[in-house]
Amino acid sequence: MSLADIHARIGVACENAGRDPGEVELIAVSKVQPEERVVAILDEGHRVFGENKVQEAAGKWPALRERYANVKLHLIGPLQTNKARQAMALADAIQTVDRPKLARTLARIAQETGACPDVFIQVNTGEEPQKAGILPAEADAFIAEVRALDLPLKGLMCIPPVDEEASLHFALLAKIAARNGLAGLSMGMSSDFEKAISFGATHIRVGSAIFGARVPG
Ligand SMILES: *Cc1c(COP(=O)(O)O)cnc(C)c1O
């Protein structure tokens, strides 16, 4: 599907929800995609991308940033504390802050370097044991902790369980954000971004709908 098609669908979803399309940032998830597909999207003028692995982002984006100005990179995959420094140097936003140790590490490095990417807290709305994210019951306290560390907290992020109705998870994330006065909501992927927009998504993470199926390996 072309980028223009995706923007048209975002436009319709916003109109149905009575929202301004300018409030919804499209993050093109470029993980595992061959470089020529990513370059094609850059050549169309798109600048906001998502990667889920620090190492993959490090191998790809410094060179692309030299060729294309104003690229914004969101890290959307789990982050180990020992990769925090590298992630902070690479990314404009880290969407997967989900535990105190990681938050404290980011804060310490931010103090030292004087710079910090935007931060989103990942919430494990489905309470799935294998999935990253702070549990919903612990979210309010963790949000307060991240704020106390002076990190530039912009919002919340979730990845709903594959086998459940995503709406319930989008609604839960929106509720936690609202009661904590957070504006940013990163939710919605290729299969459900219109639904996410109807629940207030400000950042949608769309991979395969833009780039085609991910080529493994
Ligand atoms: C891969 C990925 C996406 C994009 O998934 P698609 O279904 O291809 O749109 C979105 N969010 C996260 C966290 C991802 O890892």
PDB file of C-alpha atoms and ligand atoms in Angstrom:
ATOM      1  CA  MET A   1       0.000   0.000   0.000  1.00  0.00           C
ATOM      2  CA  SER A   2       1.366   3.444  -0.839  1.00  0.00           C
ATOM      3  CA  LEU A   3       2.162   6.050   1.751  1.00  0.00           C
ATOM      4  CA  ALA A   4      -0.565   8.187   0.193  1.00  0.00           C
ATOM      5  CA  ASP A   5      -3.086   5.381   0.784  1.00  0.00           C
ATOM      6  CA  ILE A   6      -2.097   5.188   4.438  1.00  0.00           C
ATOM      7  CA  HIS A   7      -2.434   8.949   4.826  1.00  0.00           C
ATOM      8  CA  ALA A   8      -5.853   8.770   3.180  1.00  0.00           C
ATOM      9  CA  ARG A   9      -6.938   6.084   5.644  1.00  0.00           C
ATOM     10  CA  ILE A  10      -5.602   8.169   8.545  1.00  0.00           C
ATOM     11  CA  GLY A  11      -7.610  11.089   7.174  1.00  0.00           C
ATOM     12  CA  VAL A  12     -10.833   9.089   7.069  1.00  0.00           C
ATOM     13  CA  ALA A  13     -10.257   7.662  10.562  1.00  0.00           C
ATOM     14  CA  CYS A  14      -9.650  11.155  11.930  1.00  0.00           C
ATOM     15  CA  GLU A  15     -12.718  12.527  10.225  1.00  0.00           C
ATOM     16  CA  ASN A  16     -14.851   9.729  11.687  1.00  0.00           C
ATOM     17  CA  ALA A  17     -13.392  10.440  15.124  1.00  0.00           C
ATOM     18  CA  GLY A  18     -13.720  14.207  14.813  1.00  0.00           C
ATOM     19  CA  ARG A  19      -9.966  14.590  15.099  1.00  0.00           C
ATOM     20  CA  ASP A  20      -7.367  16.651  13.281  1.00  0.00           C
ATOM     21  CA  PRO A  21      -5.001  14.444  11.201  1.00  0.00           C
ATOM     22  CA  GLY A  22      -2.192  16.746  12.336  1.00  0.00           C
ATOM     23  CA  GLU A  23      -2.544  15.158  15.786  1.00  0.00           C
ATOM     24  CA  VAL A  24      -1.568  11.713  14.496  1.00  0.00           C
ATOM     25  CA  GLU A  25       2.073  10.971  13.781  1.00  0.00           C
ATOM     26  CA  LEU A  26       2.689   8.106  11.367  1.00  0.00           C
ATOM     27  CA  ILE A  27       5.746   6.109  12.409  1.00  0.00           C
ATOM     28  CA  ALA A  28       6.923   3.947   9.512  1.00  0.00           C
ATOM     29  CA  VAL A  29       8.284   0.784  11.122  1.00  0.00           C
ATOM     30  CA  SER A  30      11.297  -0.110   9.004  1.00  0.00           C
ATOM     31  CA  LYS A  31      12.693  -3.045  11.003  1.00  0.00           C
ATOM     32  CA  VAL A  32      13.977  -5.912   8.861  1.00  0.00           C
ATOM     33  CA  GLN A  33      13.001  -4.115   5.635  1.00  0.00           C
ATOM     34  CA  PRO A  34      15.502  -4.055   2.781  1.00  0.00           C
ATOM     35  CA  GLU A  35      17.212  -0.690   2.484  1.00  0.00           C
ATOM     36  CA  GLU A  36      15.731   0.055  -0.942  1.00  0.00           C
ATOM     37  CA  ARG A  37      12.221   0.010   0.508  1.00  0.00           C
ATOM     38  CA  VAL A  38      13.244   2.394   3.281  1.00  0.00           C
ATOM     39  CA  VAL A  39      14.985   4.697   0.821  1.00  0.00           C
ATOM     40  CA  ALA A  40      11.882   4.707  -1.372  1.00  0.00           C
ATOM     41  CA  ILE A  41       9.794   5.986   1.546  1.00  0.00           C
ATOM     42  CA  LEU A  42      12.452   8.576   2.420  1.00  0.00           C
ATOM     43  CA  ASP A  43      12.433   9.709  -1.215  1.00  0.00           C
ATOM     44  CA  GLU A  44       8.683  10.220  -0.938  1.00  0.00           C
ATOM     45  CA  GLY A  45       9.423  12.652   1.858  1.00  0.00           C
ATOM     46  CA  HIS A  46       8.541  10.592   4.908  1.00  0.00           C
ATOM     47  CA  ARG A  47      10.859  11.223   7.863  1.00  0.00           C
ATOM     48  CA  VAL A  48       9.536   9.429  10.957  1.00  0.00           C
ATOM     49  CA  PHE A  49      10.627   5.828  11.414  1.00  0.00           C
ATOM     50  CA  GLY A  50      10.524   3.098  14.019  1.00  0.00           C
ATOM     51  CA  GLU A  51      13.040   0.377  14.779  1.00  0.00           C
ATOM     52  CA  ASN A  52      12.784  -2.323  17.411  1.00  0.00           C
ATOM     53  CA  LYS A  53      16.453  -3.261  17.805  1.00  0.00           C
ATOM     54  CA  VAL A  54      19.268  -0.909  18.787  1.00  0.00           C
ATOM     55  CA  GLN A  55      21.847  -2.847  16.840  1.00  0.00           C
ATOM     56  CA  GLU A  56      19.811  -2.870  13.649  1.00  0.00           C
ATOM     57  CA  ALA A  57      19.086   0.848  13.991  1.00  0.00           C
ATOM     58  CA  ALA A  58      22.799   1.530  14.541  1.00  0.00           C
ATOM     59  CA  GLY A  59      23.682  -0.322  11.361  1.00  0.00           C
ATOM     60  CA  LYS A  60      21.171   1.514   9.225  1.00  0.00           C
ATOM     61  CA  TRP A  61      20.307   5.011  10.379  1.00  0.00           C
ATOM     62  CA  PRO A  62      23.545   6.954  10.871  1.00  0.00           C
ATOM     63  CA  ALA A  63      24.283   6.621   7.143  1.00  0.00           C
ATOM     64  CA  LEU A  64      20.697   7.380   6.121  1.00  0.00           C
ATOM     65  CA  ARG A  65      20.689  10.459   8.366  1.00  0.00           C
ATOM     66  CA  GLU A  66      23.678  11.740   6.427  1.00  0.00           C
ATOM     67  CA  ARG A  67      21.698  11.493   3.200  1.00  0.00           C
ATOM     68  CA  TYR A  68      18.349  12.696   4.516  1.00  0.00           C
ATOM     69  CA  ALA A  69      17.828  15.650   6.849  1.00  0.00           C
ATOM     70  CA  ASN A  70      15.328  15.759   9.710  1.00  0.00           C
ATOM     71  CA  VAL A  71      14.869  12.043  10.192  1.00  0.00           C
ATOM     72  CA  LYS A  72      13.129  11.173  13.475  1.00  0.00           C
ATOM     73  CA  LEU A  73      13.756   7.728  14.844  1.00  0.00           C
ATOM     74  CA  HIS A  74      11.594   6.009  17.470  1.00  0.00           C
ATOM     75  CA  LEU A  75      12.901   2.981  19.313  1.00  0.00           C
ATOM     76  CA  ILE A  76       9.884   0.700  19.773  1.00  0.00           C
ATOM     77  CA  GLY A  77      11.497  -2.549  20.927  1.00  0.00           C
ATOM     78  CA  PRO A  78      12.682  -3.732  24.347  1.00  0.00           C
ATOM     79  CA  LEU A  79      15.750  -1.895  25.635  1.00  0.00           C
ATOM     80  CA  GLN A  80      18.445  -3.425  27.828  1.00  0.00           C
ATOM     81  CA  THR A  81      20.136  -0.998  30.216  1.00  0.00           C
ATOM     82  CA  ASN A  82      23.549  -1.811  28.762  1.00  0.00           C
ATOM     83  CA  LYS A  83      22.333  -0.497  25.383  1.00  0.00           C
ATOM     84  CA  ALA A  84      20.710   2.628  26.824  1.00  0.00           C
ATOM     85  CA  ARG A  85      23.571   4.956  25.982  1.00  0.00           C
ATOM     86  CA  GLN A  86      23.703   3.788  22.371  1.00  0.00           C
ATOM     87  CA  ALA A  87      19.919   3.999  22.078  1.00  0.00           C
ATOM     88  CA  MET A  88      19.908   7.559  23.409  1.00  0.00           C
ATOM     89  CA  ALA A  89      22.527   8.599  20.892  1.00  0.00           C
ATOM     90  CA  LEU A  90      20.560   7.064  18.013  1.00  0.00           C
ATOM     91  CA  ALA A  91      16.914   7.730  18.756  1.00  0.00           C
ATOM     92  CA  ASP A  92      14.713  10.802  19.008  1.00  0.00           C
ATOM     93  CA  ALA A  93      12.212   8.891  21.116  1.00  0.00           C
ATOM     94  CA  ILE A  94      12.369   5.759  23.246  1.00  0.00           C
ATOM     95  CA  GLN A  95       8.900   4.247  23.523  1.00  0.00           C
ATOM     96  CA  THR A  96       9.729   1.239  25.661  1.00  0.00           C
ATOM     97  CA  VAL A  97      10.684   2.594  29.070  1.00  0.00           C
ATOM     98  CA  ASP A  98       9.100   0.046  31.378  1.00  0.00           C
ATOM     99  CA  ARG A  99      11.070  -0.340  34.599  1.00  0.00           C
ATOM    100  CA  PRO A 100      12.733   1.817  37.254  1.00  0.00           C
ATOM    101  CA  LYS A 101      16.246   0.605  36.538  1.00  0.00           C
ATOM    102  CA  LEU A 102      16.005   1.629  32.887  1.00  0.00           C
ATOM    103  CA  ALA A 103      14.444   4.995  33.778  1.00  0.00           C
ATOM    104  CA  ARG A 104      17.240   5.711  36.271  1.00  0.00           C
ATOM    105  CA  THR A 105      19.878   4.742  33.710  1.00  0.00           C
ATOM    106  CA  LEU A 106      18.384   7.084  31.104  1.00  0.00           C
ATOM    107  CA  ALA A 107      18.229   9.896  33.662  1.00  0.00           C
ATOM    108  CA  ARG A 108      21.853   9.403  34.656  1.00  0.00           C
ATOM    109  CA  ILE A 109      23.058   9.461  31.034  1.00  0.00           C
ATOM    110  CA  ALA A 110      20.847  12.470  30.275  1.00  0.00           C
ATOM    111  CA  GLN A 111      22.448  14.334  33.189  1.00  0.00           C
ATOM    112  CA  GLU A 112      25.867  13.486  31.890  1.00  0.00           C
ATOM    113  CA  THR A 113      25.283  14.326  28.224  1.00  0.00           C
ATOM    114  CA  GLY A 114      22.724  17.100  28.632  1.00  0.00           C
ATOM    115  CA  ALA A 115      20.424  15.469  26.075  1.00  0.00           C
ATOM    116  CA  CYS A 116      17.593  12.986  26.210  1.00  0.00           C
ATOM    117  CA  PRO A 117      15.223  11.535  23.622  1.00  0.00           C
ATOM    118  CA  ASP A 118      11.492  11.811  24.243  1.00  0.00           C
ATOM    119  CA  VAL A 119      10.260   9.065  26.512  1.00  0.00           C
ATOM    120  CA  PHE A 120       7.146   6.903  26.326  1.00  0.00           C
ATOM    121  CA  ILE A 121       6.287   4.358  28.982  1.00  0.00           C
ATOM    122  CA  GLN A 122       5.317   0.946  27.651  1.00  0.00           C
ATOM    123  CA  VAL A 123       2.339  -0.534  29.474  1.00  0.00           C
ATOM    124  CA  ASN A 124       1.700  -4.277  29.357  1.00  0.00           C
ATOM    125  CA  THR A 125      -2.058  -3.804  29.068  1.00  0.00           C
ATOM    126  CA  GLY A 126      -2.648  -7.502  28.456  1.00  0.00           C
ATOM    127  CA  GLU A 127      -0.521  -8.469  31.489  1.00  0.00           C
ATOM    128  CA  GLU A 128       1.265 -11.010  29.303  1.00  0.00           C
ATOM    129  CA  PRO A 129       4.201 -12.602  31.158  1.00  0.00           C
ATOM    130  CA  GLN A 130       6.414 -12.782  28.053  1.00  0.00           C
ATOM    131  CA  LYS A 131       5.794  -9.178  27.046  1.00  0.00           C
ATOM    132  CA  ALA A 132       7.650  -6.067  28.149  1.00  0.00           C
ATOM    133  CA  GLY A 133       5.874  -3.165  29.797  1.00  0.00           C
ATOM    134  CA  ILE A 134       4.872  -1.995  33.248  1.00  0.00           C
ATOM    135  CA  LEU A 135       1.701  -3.610  34.585  1.00  0.00           C
ATOM    136  CA  PRO A 136      -1.394  -1.374  34.534  1.00  0.00           C
ATOM    137  CA  ALA A 137      -1.682  -1.474  38.332  1.00  0.00           C
ATOM    138  CA  GLU A 138       1.869  -0.135  38.646  1.00  0.00           C
ATOM    139  CA  ALA A 139       1.625   2.460  35.897  1.00  0.00           C
ATOM    140  CA  ASP A 140       0.611   5.508  37.960  1.00  0.00           C
ATOM    141  CA  ALA A 141       3.487   5.065  40.411  1.00  0.00           C
ATOM    142  CA  PHE A 142       5.975   4.486  37.594  1.00  0.00           C
ATOM    143  CA  ILE A 143       4.775   7.553  35.696  1.00  0.00           C
ATOM    144  CA  ALA A 144       5.360   9.616  38.857  1.00  0.00           C
ATOM    145  CA  GLU A 145       8.823   8.109  39.212  1.00  0.00           C
ATOM    146  CA  VAL A 146       9.776   8.902  35.609  1.00  0.00           C
ATOM    147  CA  ARG A 147       8.545  12.468  36.057  1.00  0.00           C
ATOM    148  CA  ALA A 148      10.542  12.824  39.277  1.00  0.00           C
ATOM    149  CA  LEU A 149      13.650  11.826  37.315  1.00  0.00           C
ATOM    150  CA  ASP A 150      12.992  14.781  34.991  1.00  0.00           C
ATOM    151  CA  LEU A 151      12.851  12.612  31.877  1.00  0.00           C
ATOM    152  CA  PRO A 152      10.952  14.179  28.943  1.00  0.00           C
ATOM    153  CA  LEU A 153       7.901  11.939  29.297  1.00  0.00           C
ATOM    154  CA  LYS A 154       5.511  12.351  26.360  1.00  0.00           C
ATOM    155  CA  GLY A 155       3.076   9.503  26.734  1.00  0.00           C
ATOM    156  CA  LEU A 156       2.300   5.809  26.896  1.00  0.00           C
ATOM    157  CA  MET A 157       2.705   2.943  24.449  1.00  0.00           C
ATOM    158  CA  CYS A 158       1.105  -0.507  24.249  1.00  0.00           C
ATOM    159  CA  ILE A 159       1.132  -3.629  22.107  1.00  0.00           C
ATOM    160  CA  PRO A 160      -2.179  -5.469  22.635  1.00  0.00           C
ATOM    161  CA  PRO A 161      -2.212  -9.268  22.824  1.00  0.00           C
ATOM    162  CA  VAL A 162      -2.608 -10.702  19.321  1.00  0.00           C
ATOM    163  CA  ASP A 163      -5.652 -12.791  20.238  1.00  0.00           C
ATOM    164  CA  GLU A 164      -7.674 -10.114  22.031  1.00  0.00           C
ATOM    165  CA  GLU A 165      -9.854  -7.245  20.920  1.00  0.00           C
ATOM    166  CA  ALA A 166      -7.421  -4.341  20.613  1.00  0.00           C
ATOM    167  CA  SER A 167     -10.075  -1.755  21.518  1.00  0.00           C
ATOM    168  CA  LEU A 168     -10.086  -2.812  25.171  1.00  0.00           C
ATOM    169  CA  HIS A 169      -6.347  -2.231  25.345  1.00  0.00           C
ATOM    170  CA  PHE A 170      -6.470   1.088  23.520  1.00  0.00           C
ATOM    171  CA  ALA A 171      -9.214   2.262  25.887  1.00  0.00           C
ATOM    172  CA  LEU A 172      -7.230   1.157  28.943  1.00  0.00           C
ATOM    173  CA  LEU A 173      -4.072   2.919  27.752  1.00  0.00           C
ATOM    174  CA  ALA A 174      -6.049   6.106  27.026  1.00  0.00           C
ATOM    175  CA  LYS A 175      -7.602   5.981  30.492  1.00  0.00           C
ATOM    176  CA  ILE A 176      -4.225   5.626  32.255  1.00  0.00           C
ATOM    177  CA  ALA A 177      -2.804   8.482  30.170  1.00  0.00           C
ATOM    178  CA  ALA A 178      -5.789  10.756  30.840  1.00  0.00           C
ATOM    179  CA  ARG A 179      -5.745  10.322  34.593  1.00  0.00           C
ATOM    180  CA  ASN A 180      -2.016  11.104  34.597  1.00  0.00           C
ATOM    181  CA  GLY A 181      -2.285  14.124  32.322  1.00  0.00           C
ATOM    182  CA  LEU A 182      -0.261  12.572  29.512  1.00  0.00           C
ATOM    183  CA  ALA A 183      -1.021  13.627  25.936  1.00  0.00           C
ATOM    184  CA  GLY A 184       0.879  11.007  23.942  1.00  0.00           C
ATOM    185  CA  LEU A 185      -0.626   7.647  23.023  1.00  0.00           C
ATOM    186  CA  SER A 186       1.444   5.315  20.844  1.00  0.00           C
ATOM    187  CA  MET A 187      -0.905   2.557  19.787  1.00  0.00           C
ATOM    188  CA  GLY A 188      -2.163   0.942  16.605  1.00  0.00           C
ATOM    189  CA  MET A 189      -0.288  -1.032  13.973  1.00  0.00           C
ATOM    190  CA  SER A 190      -0.999  -2.100  10.375  1.00  0.00           C
ATOM    191  CA  SER A 191      -4.068  -4.131  11.262  1.00  0.00           C
ATOM    192  CA  ASP A 192      -5.730  -1.737  13.687  1.00  0.00           C
ATOM    193  CA  PHE A 193      -4.422   1.823  13.371  1.00  0.00           C
ATOM    194  CA  GLU A 194      -7.817   3.262  12.433  1.00  0.00           C
ATOM    195  CA  LYS A 195      -9.315   1.763  15.581  1.00  0.00           C
ATOM    196  CA  ALA A 196      -6.426   3.186  17.613  1.00  0.00           C
ATOM    197  CA  ILE A 197      -7.097   6.628  16.130  1.00  0.00           C
ATOM    198  CA  SER A 198     -10.716   6.376  17.264  1.00  0.00           C
ATOM    199  CA  PHE A 199      -9.405   5.790  20.804  1.00  0.00           C
ATOM    200  CA  GLY A 200      -7.091   8.802  20.653  1.00  0.00           C
ATOM    201  CA  ALA A 201      -3.772   7.511  19.286  1.00  0.00           C
ATOM    202  CA  THR A 202      -1.251  10.304  18.696  1.00  0.00           C
ATOM    203  CA  HIS A 203       1.439   7.973  17.299  1.00  0.00           C
ATOM    204  CA  ILE A 204       0.647   4.953  15.140  1.00  0.00           C
ATOM    205  CA  ARG A 205       3.329   2.391  14.325  1.00  0.00           C
ATOM    206  CA  VAL A 206       2.776   0.981  10.874  1.00  0.00           C
ATOM    207  CA  GLY A 207       5.167  -1.466   9.247  1.00  0.00           C
ATOM    208  CA  SER A 208       3.897  -4.079   6.830  1.00  0.00           C
ATOM    209  CA  ALA A 209       1.013  -1.964   5.484  1.00  0.00           C
ATOM    210  CA  ILE A 210       3.581   0.537   4.192  1.00  0.00           C
ATOM    211  CA  PHE A 211       6.542  -1.640   3.296  1.00  0.00           C
ATOM    212  CA  GLY A 212       4.916  -4.952   2.486  1.00  0.00           C
ATOM    213  CA  ALA A 213       5.570  -8.136   4.386  1.00  0.00           C
ATOM    214  CA  ARG A 214       8.810  -8.224   6.327  1.00  0.00           C
ATOM    215  CA  VAL A 215      11.420 -10.333   4.570  1.00  0.00           C
ATOM    216  CA  PRO A 216      12.850 -12.640   7.221  1.00  0.00           C
ATOM    217  CA  GLY A 217      16.597 -12.885   7.817  1.00  0.00           C
TER     218      GLY A 217
HETATM  219  C1  LIG B   1       6.873  -4.465  14.134  1.00  0.00           C
HETATM  220  C2  LIG B   1       6.167  -3.555  15.046  1.00  0.00           C
HETATM  221  C3  LIG B   1       5.120  -2.723  14.591  1.00  0.00           C
HETATM  222  C4  LIG B   1       4.614  -2.729  13.157  1.00  0.00           C
HETATM  223  O1  LIG B   1       3.877  -3.878  12.918  1.00  0.00           O
HETATM  224  P1  LIG B   1       3.014  -4.035  11.556  1.00  0.00           P
HETATM  225  O2  LIG B   1       1.979  -5.022  11.929  1.00  0.00           O
HETATM  226  O3  LIG B   1       3.946  -4.499  10.518  1.00  0.00           O
HETATM  227  O4  LIG B   1       2.432  -2.708  11.263  1.00  0.00           O
HETATM  228  C5  LIG B   1       4.538  -1.856  15.493  1.00  0.00           C
HETATM  229  N1  LIG B   1       4.937  -1.800  16.781  1.00  0.00           N
HETATM  230  C6  LIG B   1       5.934  -2.569  17.263  1.00  0.00           C
HETATM  231  C7  LIG B   1       6.331  -2.443  18.689  1.00  0.00           C
HETATM  232  C8  LIG B   1       6.577  -3.462  16.410  1.00  0.00           C
HETATM  233  O5  LIG B   1       7.571  -4.224  16.901  1.00  0.00           O
END
